[in-house]
Short mmCIF file of C-alpha atoms in Angstrom, two decimals:
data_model
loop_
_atom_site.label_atom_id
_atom_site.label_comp_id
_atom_site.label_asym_id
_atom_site.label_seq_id
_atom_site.Cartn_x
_atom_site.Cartn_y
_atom_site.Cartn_z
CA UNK A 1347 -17.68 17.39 2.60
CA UNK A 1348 -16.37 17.71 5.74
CA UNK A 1349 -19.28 17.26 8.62
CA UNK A 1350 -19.31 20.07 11.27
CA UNK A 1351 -18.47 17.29 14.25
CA UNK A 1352 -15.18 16.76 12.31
CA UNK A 1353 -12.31 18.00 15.08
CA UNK A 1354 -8.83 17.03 13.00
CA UNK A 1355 -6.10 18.96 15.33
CA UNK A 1356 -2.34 18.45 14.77
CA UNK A 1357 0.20 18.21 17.07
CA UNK A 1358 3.43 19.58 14.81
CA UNK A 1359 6.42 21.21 14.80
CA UNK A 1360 6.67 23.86 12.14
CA UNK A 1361 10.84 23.09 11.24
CA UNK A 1362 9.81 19.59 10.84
CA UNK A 1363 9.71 18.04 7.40
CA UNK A 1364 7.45 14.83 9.12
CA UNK A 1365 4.96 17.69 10.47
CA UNK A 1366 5.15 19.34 7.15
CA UNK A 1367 4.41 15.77 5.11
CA UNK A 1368 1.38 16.00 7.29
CA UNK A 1369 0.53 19.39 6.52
CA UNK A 1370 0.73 18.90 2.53
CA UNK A 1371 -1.94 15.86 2.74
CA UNK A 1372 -4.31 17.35 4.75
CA UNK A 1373 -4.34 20.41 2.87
CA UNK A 1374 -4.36 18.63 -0.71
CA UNK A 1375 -7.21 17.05 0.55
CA UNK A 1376 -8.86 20.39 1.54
CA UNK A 1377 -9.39 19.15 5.08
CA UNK A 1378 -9.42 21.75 7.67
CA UNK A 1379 -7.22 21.00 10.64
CA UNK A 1380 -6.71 23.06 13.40
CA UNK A 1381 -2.96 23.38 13.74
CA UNK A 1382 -1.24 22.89 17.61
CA UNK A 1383 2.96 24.32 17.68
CA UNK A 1384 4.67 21.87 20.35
CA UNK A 1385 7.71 22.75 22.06
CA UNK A 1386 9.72 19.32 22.06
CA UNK A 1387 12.04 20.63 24.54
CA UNK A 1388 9.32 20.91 26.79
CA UNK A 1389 6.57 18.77 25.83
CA UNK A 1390 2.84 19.48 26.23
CA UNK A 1391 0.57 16.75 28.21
CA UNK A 1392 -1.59 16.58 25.09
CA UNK A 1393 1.42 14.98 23.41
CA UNK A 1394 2.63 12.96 26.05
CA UNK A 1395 -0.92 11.76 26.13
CA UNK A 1396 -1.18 11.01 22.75
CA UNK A 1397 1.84 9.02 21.66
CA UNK A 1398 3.13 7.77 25.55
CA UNK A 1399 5.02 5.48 23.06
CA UNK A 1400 7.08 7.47 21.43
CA UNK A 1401 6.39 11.20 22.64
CA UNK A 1402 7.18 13.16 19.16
CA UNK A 1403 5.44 14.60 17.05
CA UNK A 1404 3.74 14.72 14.30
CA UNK A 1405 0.51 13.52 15.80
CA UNK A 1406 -2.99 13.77 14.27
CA UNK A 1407 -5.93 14.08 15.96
CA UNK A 1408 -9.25 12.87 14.45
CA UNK A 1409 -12.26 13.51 16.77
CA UNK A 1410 -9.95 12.73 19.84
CA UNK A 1411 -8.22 9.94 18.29
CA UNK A 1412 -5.01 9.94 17.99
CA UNK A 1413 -2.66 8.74 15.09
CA UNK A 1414 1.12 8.71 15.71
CA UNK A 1415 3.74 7.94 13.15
CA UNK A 1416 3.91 10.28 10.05
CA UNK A 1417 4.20 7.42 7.32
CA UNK A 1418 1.03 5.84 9.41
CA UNK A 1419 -0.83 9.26 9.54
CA UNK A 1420 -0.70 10.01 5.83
CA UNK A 1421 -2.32 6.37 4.78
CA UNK A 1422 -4.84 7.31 7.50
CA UNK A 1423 -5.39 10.72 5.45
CA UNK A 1424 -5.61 8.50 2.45
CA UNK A 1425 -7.80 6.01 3.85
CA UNK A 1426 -10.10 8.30 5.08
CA UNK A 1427 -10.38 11.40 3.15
CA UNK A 1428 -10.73 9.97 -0.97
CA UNK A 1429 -10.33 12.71 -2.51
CA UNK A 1430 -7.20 13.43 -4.44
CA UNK A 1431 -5.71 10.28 -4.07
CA UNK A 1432 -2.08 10.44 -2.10
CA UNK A 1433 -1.38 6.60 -2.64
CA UNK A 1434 -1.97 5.28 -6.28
CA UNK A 1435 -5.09 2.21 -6.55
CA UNK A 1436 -2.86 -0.47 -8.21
CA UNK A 1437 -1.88 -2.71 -5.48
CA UNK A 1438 1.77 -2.85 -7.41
CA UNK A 1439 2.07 0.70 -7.53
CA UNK A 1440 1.31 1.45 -3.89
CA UNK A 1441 3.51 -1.06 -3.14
CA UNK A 1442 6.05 0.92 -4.58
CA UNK A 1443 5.21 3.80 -3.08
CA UNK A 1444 5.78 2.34 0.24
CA UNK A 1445 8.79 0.93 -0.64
CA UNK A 1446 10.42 4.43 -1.73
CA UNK A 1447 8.71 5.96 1.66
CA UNK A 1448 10.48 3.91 3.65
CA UNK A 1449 13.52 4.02 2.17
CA UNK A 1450 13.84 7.88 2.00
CA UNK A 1451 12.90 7.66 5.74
CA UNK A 1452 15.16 4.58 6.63
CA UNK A 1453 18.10 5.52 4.28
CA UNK A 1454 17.87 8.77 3.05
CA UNK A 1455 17.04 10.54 6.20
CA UNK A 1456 19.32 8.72 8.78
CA UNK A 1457 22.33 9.20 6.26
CA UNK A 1458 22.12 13.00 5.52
CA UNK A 1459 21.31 13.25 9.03
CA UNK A 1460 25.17 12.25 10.02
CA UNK A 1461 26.00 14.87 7.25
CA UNK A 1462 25.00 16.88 9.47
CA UNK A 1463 26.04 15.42 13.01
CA UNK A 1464 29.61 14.54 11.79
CA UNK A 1465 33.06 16.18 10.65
CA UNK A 1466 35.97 15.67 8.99
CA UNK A 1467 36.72 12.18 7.31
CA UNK A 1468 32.87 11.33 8.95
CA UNK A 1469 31.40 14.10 7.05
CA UNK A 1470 32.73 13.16 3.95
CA UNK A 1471 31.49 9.72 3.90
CA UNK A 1472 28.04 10.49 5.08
CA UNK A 1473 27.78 13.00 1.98
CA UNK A 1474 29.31 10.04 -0.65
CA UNK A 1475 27.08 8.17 1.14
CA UNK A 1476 23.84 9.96 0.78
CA UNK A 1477 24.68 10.60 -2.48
CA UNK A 1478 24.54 6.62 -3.42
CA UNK A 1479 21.54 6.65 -1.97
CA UNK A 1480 20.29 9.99 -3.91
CA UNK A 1481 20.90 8.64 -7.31
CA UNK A 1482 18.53 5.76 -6.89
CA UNK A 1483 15.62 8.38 -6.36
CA UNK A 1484 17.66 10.25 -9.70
CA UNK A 1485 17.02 7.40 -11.64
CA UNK A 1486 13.56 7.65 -10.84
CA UNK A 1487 12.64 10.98 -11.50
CA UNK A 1488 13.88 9.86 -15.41
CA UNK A 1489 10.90 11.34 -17.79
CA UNK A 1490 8.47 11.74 -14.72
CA UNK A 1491 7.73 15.39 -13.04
CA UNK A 1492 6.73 13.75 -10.27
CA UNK A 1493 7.73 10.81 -7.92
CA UNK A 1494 4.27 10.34 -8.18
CA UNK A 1495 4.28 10.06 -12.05
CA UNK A 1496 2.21 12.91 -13.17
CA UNK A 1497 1.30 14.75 -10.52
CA UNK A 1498 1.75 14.97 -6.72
CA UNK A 1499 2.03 11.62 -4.38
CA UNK A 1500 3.13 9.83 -1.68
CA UNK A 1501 6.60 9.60 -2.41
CA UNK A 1502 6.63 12.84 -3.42
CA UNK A 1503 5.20 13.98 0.13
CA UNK A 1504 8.07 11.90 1.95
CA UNK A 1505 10.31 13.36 -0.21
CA UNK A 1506 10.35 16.95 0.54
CA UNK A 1507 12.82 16.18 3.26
CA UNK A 1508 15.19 15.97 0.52
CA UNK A 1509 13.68 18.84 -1.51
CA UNK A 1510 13.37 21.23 1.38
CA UNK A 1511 15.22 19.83 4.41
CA UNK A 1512 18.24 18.37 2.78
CA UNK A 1513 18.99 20.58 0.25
CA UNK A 1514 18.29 23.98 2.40
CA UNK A 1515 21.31 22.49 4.66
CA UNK A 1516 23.63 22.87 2.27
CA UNK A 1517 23.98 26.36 2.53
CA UNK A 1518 24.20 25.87 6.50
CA UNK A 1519 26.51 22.83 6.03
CA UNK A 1520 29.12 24.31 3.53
CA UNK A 1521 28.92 20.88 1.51
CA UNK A 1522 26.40 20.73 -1.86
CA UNK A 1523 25.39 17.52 -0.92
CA UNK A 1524 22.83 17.43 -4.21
CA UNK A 1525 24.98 19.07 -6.48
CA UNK A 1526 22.84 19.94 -10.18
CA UNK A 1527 25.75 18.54 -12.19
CA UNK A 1528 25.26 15.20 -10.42
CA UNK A 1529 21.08 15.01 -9.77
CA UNK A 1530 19.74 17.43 -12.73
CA UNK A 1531 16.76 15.46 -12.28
CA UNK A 1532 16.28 15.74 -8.46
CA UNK A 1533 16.91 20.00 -9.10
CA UNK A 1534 14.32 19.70 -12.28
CA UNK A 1535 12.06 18.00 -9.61
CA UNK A 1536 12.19 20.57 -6.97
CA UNK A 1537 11.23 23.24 -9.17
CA UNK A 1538 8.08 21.12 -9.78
CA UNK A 1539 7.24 20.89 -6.61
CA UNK A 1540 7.96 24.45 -6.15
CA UNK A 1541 5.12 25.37 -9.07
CA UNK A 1542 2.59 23.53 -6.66
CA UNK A 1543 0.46 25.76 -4.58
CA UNK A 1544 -0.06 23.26 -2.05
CA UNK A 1545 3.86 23.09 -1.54
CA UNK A 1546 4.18 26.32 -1.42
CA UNK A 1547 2.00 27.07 1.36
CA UNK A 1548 2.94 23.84 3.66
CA UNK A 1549 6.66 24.48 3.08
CA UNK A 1550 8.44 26.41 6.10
CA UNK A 1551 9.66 29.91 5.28
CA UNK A 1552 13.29 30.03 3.72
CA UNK A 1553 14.72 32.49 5.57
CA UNK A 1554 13.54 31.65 8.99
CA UNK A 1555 14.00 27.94 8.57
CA UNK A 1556 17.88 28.36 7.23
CA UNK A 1557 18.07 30.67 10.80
CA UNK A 1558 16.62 27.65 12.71
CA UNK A 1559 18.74 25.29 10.56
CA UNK A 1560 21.94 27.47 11.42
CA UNK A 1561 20.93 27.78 15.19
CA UNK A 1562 20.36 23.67 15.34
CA UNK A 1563 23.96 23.09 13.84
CA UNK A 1564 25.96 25.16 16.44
CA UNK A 1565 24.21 23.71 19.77
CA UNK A 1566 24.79 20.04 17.28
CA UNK A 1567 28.86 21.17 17.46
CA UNK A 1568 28.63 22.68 20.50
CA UNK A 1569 27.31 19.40 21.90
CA UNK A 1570 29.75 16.85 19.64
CA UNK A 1571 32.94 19.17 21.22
CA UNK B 21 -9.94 -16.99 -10.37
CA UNK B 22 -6.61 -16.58 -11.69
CA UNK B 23 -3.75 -15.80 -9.52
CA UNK B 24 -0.93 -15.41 -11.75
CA UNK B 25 2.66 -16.67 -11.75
CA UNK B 26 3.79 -16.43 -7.57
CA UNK B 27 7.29 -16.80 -6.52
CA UNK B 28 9.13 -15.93 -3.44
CA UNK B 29 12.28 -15.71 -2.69
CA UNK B 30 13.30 -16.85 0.87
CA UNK B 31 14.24 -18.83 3.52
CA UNK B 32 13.01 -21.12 6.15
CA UNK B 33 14.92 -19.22 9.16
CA UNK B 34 13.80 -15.45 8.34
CA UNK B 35 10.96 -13.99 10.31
CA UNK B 36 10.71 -11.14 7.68
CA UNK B 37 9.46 -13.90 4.98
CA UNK B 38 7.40 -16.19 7.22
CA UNK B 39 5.25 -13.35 7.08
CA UNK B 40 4.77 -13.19 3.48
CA UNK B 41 4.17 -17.25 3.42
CA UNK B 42 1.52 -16.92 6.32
CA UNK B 43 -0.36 -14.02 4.18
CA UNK B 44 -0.12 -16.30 1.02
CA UNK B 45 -1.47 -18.86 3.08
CA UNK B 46 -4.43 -16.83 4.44
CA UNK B 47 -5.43 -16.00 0.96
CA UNK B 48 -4.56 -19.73 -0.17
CA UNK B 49 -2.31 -18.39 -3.09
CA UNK B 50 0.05 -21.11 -4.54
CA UNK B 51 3.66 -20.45 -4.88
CA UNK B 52 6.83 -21.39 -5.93
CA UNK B 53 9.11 -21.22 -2.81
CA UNK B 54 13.03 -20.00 -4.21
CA UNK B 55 15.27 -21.00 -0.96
CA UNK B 56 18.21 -18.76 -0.56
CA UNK B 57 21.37 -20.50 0.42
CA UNK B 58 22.66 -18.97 3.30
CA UNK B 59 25.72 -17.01 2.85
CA UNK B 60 25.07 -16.48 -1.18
CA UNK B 61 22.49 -14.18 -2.32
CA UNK B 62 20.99 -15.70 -5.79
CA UNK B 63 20.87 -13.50 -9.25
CA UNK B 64 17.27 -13.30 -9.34
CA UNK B 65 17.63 -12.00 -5.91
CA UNK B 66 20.03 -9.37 -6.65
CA UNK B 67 18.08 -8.70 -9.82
CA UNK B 68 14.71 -8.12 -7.81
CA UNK B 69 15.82 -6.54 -4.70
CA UNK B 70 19.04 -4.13 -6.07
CA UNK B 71 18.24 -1.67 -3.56
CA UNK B 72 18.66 -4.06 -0.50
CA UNK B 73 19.50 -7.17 -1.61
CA UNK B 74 17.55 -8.86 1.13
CA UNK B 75 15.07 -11.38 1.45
CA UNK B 76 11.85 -11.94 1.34
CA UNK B 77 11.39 -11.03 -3.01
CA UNK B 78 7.51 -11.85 -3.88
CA UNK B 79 7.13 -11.73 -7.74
CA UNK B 80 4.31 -11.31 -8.94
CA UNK B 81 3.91 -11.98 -12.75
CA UNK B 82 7.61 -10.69 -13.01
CA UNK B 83 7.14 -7.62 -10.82
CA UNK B 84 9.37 -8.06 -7.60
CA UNK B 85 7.88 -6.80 -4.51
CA UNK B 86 9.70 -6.21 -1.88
CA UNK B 87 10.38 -5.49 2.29
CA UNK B 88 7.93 -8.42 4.54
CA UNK B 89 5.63 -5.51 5.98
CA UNK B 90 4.70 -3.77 1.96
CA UNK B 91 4.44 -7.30 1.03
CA UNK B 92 2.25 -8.48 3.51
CA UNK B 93 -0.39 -5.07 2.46
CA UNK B 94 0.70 -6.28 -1.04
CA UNK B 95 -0.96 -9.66 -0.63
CA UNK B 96 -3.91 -8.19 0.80
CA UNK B 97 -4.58 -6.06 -1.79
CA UNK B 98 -3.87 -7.89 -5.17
CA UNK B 99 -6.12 -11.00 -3.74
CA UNK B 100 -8.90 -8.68 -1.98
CA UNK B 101 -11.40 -11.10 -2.80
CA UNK B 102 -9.68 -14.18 -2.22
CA UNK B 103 -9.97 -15.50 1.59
CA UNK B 104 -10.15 -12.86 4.87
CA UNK B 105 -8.73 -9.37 5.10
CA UNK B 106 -5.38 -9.38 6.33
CA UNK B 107 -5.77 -5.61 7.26
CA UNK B 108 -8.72 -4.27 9.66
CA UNK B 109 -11.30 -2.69 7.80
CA UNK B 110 -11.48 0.76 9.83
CA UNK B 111 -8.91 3.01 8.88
CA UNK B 112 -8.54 4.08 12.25
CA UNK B 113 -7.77 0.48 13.67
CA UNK B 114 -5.90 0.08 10.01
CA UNK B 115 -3.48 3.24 11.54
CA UNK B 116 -3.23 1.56 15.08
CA UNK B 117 -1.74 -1.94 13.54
CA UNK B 118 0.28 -0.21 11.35
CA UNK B 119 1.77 1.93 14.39
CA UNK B 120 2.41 -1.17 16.22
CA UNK B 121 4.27 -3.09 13.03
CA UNK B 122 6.12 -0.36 12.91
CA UNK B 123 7.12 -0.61 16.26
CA UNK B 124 7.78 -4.23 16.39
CA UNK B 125 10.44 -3.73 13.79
CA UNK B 126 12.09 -0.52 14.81
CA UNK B 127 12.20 -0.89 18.63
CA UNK B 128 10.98 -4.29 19.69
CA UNK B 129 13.06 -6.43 17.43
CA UNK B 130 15.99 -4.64 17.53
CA UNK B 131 16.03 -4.91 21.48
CA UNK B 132 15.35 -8.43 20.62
CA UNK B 133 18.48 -8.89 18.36
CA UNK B 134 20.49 -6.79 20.55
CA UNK B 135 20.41 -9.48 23.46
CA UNK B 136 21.79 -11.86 20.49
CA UNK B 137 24.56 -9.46 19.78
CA UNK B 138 25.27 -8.28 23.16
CA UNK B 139 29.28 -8.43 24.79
CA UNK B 140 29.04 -9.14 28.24
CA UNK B 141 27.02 -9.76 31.08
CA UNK B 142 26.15 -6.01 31.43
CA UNK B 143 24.95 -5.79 27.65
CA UNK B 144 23.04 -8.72 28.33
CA UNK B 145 20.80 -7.45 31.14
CA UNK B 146 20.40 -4.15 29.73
CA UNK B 147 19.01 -5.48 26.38
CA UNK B 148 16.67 -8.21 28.31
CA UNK B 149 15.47 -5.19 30.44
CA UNK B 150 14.57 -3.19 27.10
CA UNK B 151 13.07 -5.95 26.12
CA UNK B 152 10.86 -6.85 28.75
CA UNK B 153 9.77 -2.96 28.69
CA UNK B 154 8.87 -3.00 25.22
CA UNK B 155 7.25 -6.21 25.36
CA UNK B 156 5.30 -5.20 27.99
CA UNK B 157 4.03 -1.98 25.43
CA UNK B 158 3.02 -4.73 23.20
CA UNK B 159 0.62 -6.43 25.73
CA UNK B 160 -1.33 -3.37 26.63
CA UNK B 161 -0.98 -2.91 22.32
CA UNK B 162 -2.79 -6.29 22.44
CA UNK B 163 -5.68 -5.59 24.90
CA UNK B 164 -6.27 -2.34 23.19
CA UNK B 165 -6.34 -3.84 19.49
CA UNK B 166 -8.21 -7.58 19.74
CA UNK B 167 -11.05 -6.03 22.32
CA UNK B 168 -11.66 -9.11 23.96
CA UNK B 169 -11.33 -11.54 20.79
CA UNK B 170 -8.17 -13.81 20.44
CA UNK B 171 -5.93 -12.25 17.51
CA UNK B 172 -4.73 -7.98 17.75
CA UNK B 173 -6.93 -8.78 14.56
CA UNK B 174 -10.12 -9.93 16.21
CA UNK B 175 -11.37 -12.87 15.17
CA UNK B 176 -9.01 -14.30 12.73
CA UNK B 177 -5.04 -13.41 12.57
CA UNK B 178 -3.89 -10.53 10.72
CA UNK B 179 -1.60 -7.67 9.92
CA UNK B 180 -0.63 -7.08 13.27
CA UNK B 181 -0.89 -10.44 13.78
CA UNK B 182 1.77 -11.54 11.66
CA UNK B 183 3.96 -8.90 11.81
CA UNK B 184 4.41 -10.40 15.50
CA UNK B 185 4.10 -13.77 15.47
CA UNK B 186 6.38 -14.46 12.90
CA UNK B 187 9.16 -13.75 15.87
CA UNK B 188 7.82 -16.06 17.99
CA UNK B 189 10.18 -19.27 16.54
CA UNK B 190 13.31 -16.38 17.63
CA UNK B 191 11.75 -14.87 20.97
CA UNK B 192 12.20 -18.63 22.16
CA UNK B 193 15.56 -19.15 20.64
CA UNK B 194 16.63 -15.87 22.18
CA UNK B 195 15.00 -17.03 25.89
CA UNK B 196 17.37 -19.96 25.51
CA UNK B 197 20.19 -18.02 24.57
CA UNK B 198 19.51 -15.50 27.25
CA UNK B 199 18.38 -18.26 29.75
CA UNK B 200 15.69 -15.84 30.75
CA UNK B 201 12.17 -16.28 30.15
CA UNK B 202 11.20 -13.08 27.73
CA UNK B 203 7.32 -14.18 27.16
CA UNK B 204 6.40 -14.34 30.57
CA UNK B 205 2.63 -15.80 31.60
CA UNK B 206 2.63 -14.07 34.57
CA UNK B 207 3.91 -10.51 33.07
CA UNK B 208 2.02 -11.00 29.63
CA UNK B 209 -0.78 -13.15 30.21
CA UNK B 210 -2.47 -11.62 27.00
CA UNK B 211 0.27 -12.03 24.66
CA UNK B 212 1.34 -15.11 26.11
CA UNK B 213 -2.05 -17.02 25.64
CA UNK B 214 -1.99 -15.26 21.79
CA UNK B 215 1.14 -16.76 21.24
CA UNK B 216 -0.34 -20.66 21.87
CA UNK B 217 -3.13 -19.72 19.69
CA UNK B 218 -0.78 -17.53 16.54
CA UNK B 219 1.23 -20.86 16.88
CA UNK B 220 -1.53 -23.28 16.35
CA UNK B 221 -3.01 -21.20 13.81
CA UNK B 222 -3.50 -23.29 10.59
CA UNK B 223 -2.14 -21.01 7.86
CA UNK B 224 0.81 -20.53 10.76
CA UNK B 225 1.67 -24.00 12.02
CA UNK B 226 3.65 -25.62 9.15
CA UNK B 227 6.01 -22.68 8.66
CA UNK B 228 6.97 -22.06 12.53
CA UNK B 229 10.65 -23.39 12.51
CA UNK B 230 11.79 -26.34 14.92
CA UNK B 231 13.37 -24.53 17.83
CA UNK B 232 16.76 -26.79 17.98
CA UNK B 233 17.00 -26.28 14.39
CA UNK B 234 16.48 -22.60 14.75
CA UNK B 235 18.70 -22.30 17.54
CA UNK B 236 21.35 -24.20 15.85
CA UNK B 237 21.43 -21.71 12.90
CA UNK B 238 21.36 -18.44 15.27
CA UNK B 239 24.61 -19.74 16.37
CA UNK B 240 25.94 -19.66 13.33
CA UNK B 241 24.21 -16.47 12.21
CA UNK B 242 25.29 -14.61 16.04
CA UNK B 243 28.61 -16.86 16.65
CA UNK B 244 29.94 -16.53 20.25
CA UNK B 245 32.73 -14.10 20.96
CA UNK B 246 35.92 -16.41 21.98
CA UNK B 247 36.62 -15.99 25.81
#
């Protein structure tokens, strides 16, 4: 139950798949947050106050406190709301878990992100590239609906930059990075995630993120030119 | 109590697995200690780690674990009840060392390395300059976290901790390379005086490597550009 002096209040962004990761855990844990857009072109004092490290978002705030990091916020969610574990208990598992976190962050992200940056000959190797990296998480998904295992976790979480983030930029990038023929798992995966309500709602829009998505690739050409 | 079969797979130069050995240490865990040869990477290392291929490996009854920071939580968990918590018990000051590991690898080491790597005289002073700025994050990090006591942990070292100290054998070989003084007392009295005491920590001391040693590998590891 959460107490009446409970003030959680993020600081997101709502095209942002590590605002979104945020958004997922608090809601699977049925904590109410109150919910605070930020411009990062032009960016609030309440978020330059918060993280004066790094000055992005997401940032959580629990009764004032601030928690930057999105990795670092969702084992705060799990460490201090119980309920519907994110994280499994065994110590090897978790450990797992935070091994495929970090490497969809680390690897994953920063490679498809040159996917999109990049042209020509570039282009093409970020996409081989990413796809290396993709079939690792294939070989994963193997007899398992979730990341997770059975249901909804952690990895799962991180991973709906791929789901929703990666894969939506195909259309946008004119390149099927995650083709089905070559990841039937990863597409049998999505549509899991897909039959989750909690997805559903923390997800952005499809139409108005693939407009945002189209929008952020021409001022990314306009500014590589 | 039973610990089960330990291994890890390392090497005396690497920051990334002194920090597994100091957390085995802390929770006084025997191991067996599988030195990499540098410049070969072994088959049980490319067996355990296919993803990376990088060192440390902890393996734990068979079950490889890997990157320093998941093994470090790793340690803490499996052996809860053995020896001190190597993670703060709050899950708010839990969030705030984790922040600041994070940190230490993404920005403050790789400033670090960059002064290693760096063409030039300009290079140089830019990466020193980074890292004095990022350094000087990490003291105000330290006042905030140890609240008076002597570790970011409190009163025994920890998470945080380690995750920094285990740089301190390559912050000096780096202020000799650099011939610039990059823990200053006067700049960072705080994380200066931690420093003495990480160093002289028991479960620390044995595994900080000899500076001319160190610095005698880096050169082989960062080999000068001819002139």
């Amino acid at each position: 139950m959460v107490e009446r002096s409970e003030e959680v209040k993020l600081l997101g962004m709502w095209a942002s798949p590590f605002s979104r990761r945020v958004e997922i855990a608090l809601t699977l844990k049925g904590v109410p947050y109150e919910f605070s857009e930020q411009d990062i072109t032009n960016k609030s004092p309440l978020l330059l106050q918060s993280n004066p490290v790094h000055k992005m978002i997401p940032v959580l705030l629990h009764n004032g406190k601030p928690i930057s990091e999105s990795l670092v916020i969702l084992e705060y969610i799990d460490d201090t709301w119980q309920n519907n574990p994110i994280l499994p208990q065994d110590p090897y598992d978790r450990a797992i878990a935070r091994f495929w976190a970090r490497f969809l962050d680390e690897q994953v992200y920063v490679t498809a992100m040159k996917v999109v940056g990049k042209v020509g000959e570039e282009k093409d190797a970020a996409v081989e590239a990413t796809r290396d990296l993709l079939k690792l998480l294939e070989k994963e998904l193997v007899g398992k609906d979730f990341l997770g295992g059975e249901s909804l976790g952690f990895v799962d979480i991180v991973a709906t930059l791929v789901a929703f983030w990666l894969m939506r930029t195909e259309e946008v990038v004119g390149v099927k990075v995650v083709p089905v023929e070559m990841f039937p798992e990863i597409h049998r995966w999505v549509k899991n995630l897909l039959d989750v309500d909690v997805i559903k709602k923390c997800i952005p829009p499809e139409d108005e993120h693939l407009d945002y998505i189209r929008a952020r690739m021409e001022s990314l050409k306009l500014k590589s030119v | 109590m039973v610990t089960g079969d330990v291994k890890l797979i390392g090497s005396w130069a690497s920051v990334f697995v002194m920090r597994a050995r100091i957390a085995l240490n802390l929770k006084s865990i025997s191991y067996e200690f599988l030195q990499e040869t540098y410049g070969t990477k072994s088959e049980l290392l490319l067996k355990s780690n296919p993803v990376h291929k990088k060192i440390p490996v902890l393996i734990h009854d068979d079950k490889p674990v890997c990157e320093s920071n998941i093994i470090v939580q790793y340690i803490d968990e499996a052996w809860s009840s053995y020896g001190l918590s190597i993670l703060p018990s709050q899950p708010y000051d839990r969030a705030i060392a984790r922040f600041w590991a994070a940190y230490v690898d993404d920005k403050w080491f790789i400033a670090l390395r960059s002064i290693l790597t760096a063409r030039g005289e300009e290079e140089k002073k830019a990466a020193i300059a980074e890292v004095e700025e990022r350094t000087d994050h990490l003291e105000k990090a330290f006042i905030e976290c140890s609240n008076g006591k002597p570790f970011f942990n409190g009163d025994h070292i920890g998470y945080l901790d380690i995750a920094l100290g285990s740089f301190l054998g390559w912050w000096k070989v780096v202020e000799l390379d650099a011939n610039h003084i990059l823990l200053d007392e006067t700049k960072t009295p705080s994380l200066f005086q931690w420093a003495e005491r990480f160093c002289n920590d028991p479960d620390v001391k044995p595994l900080m490597p000899e500076t001319t040693k160190l610095a005698e590998f880096a050169r082989k590891l960062f080999p000068k550009p001819q002139a």
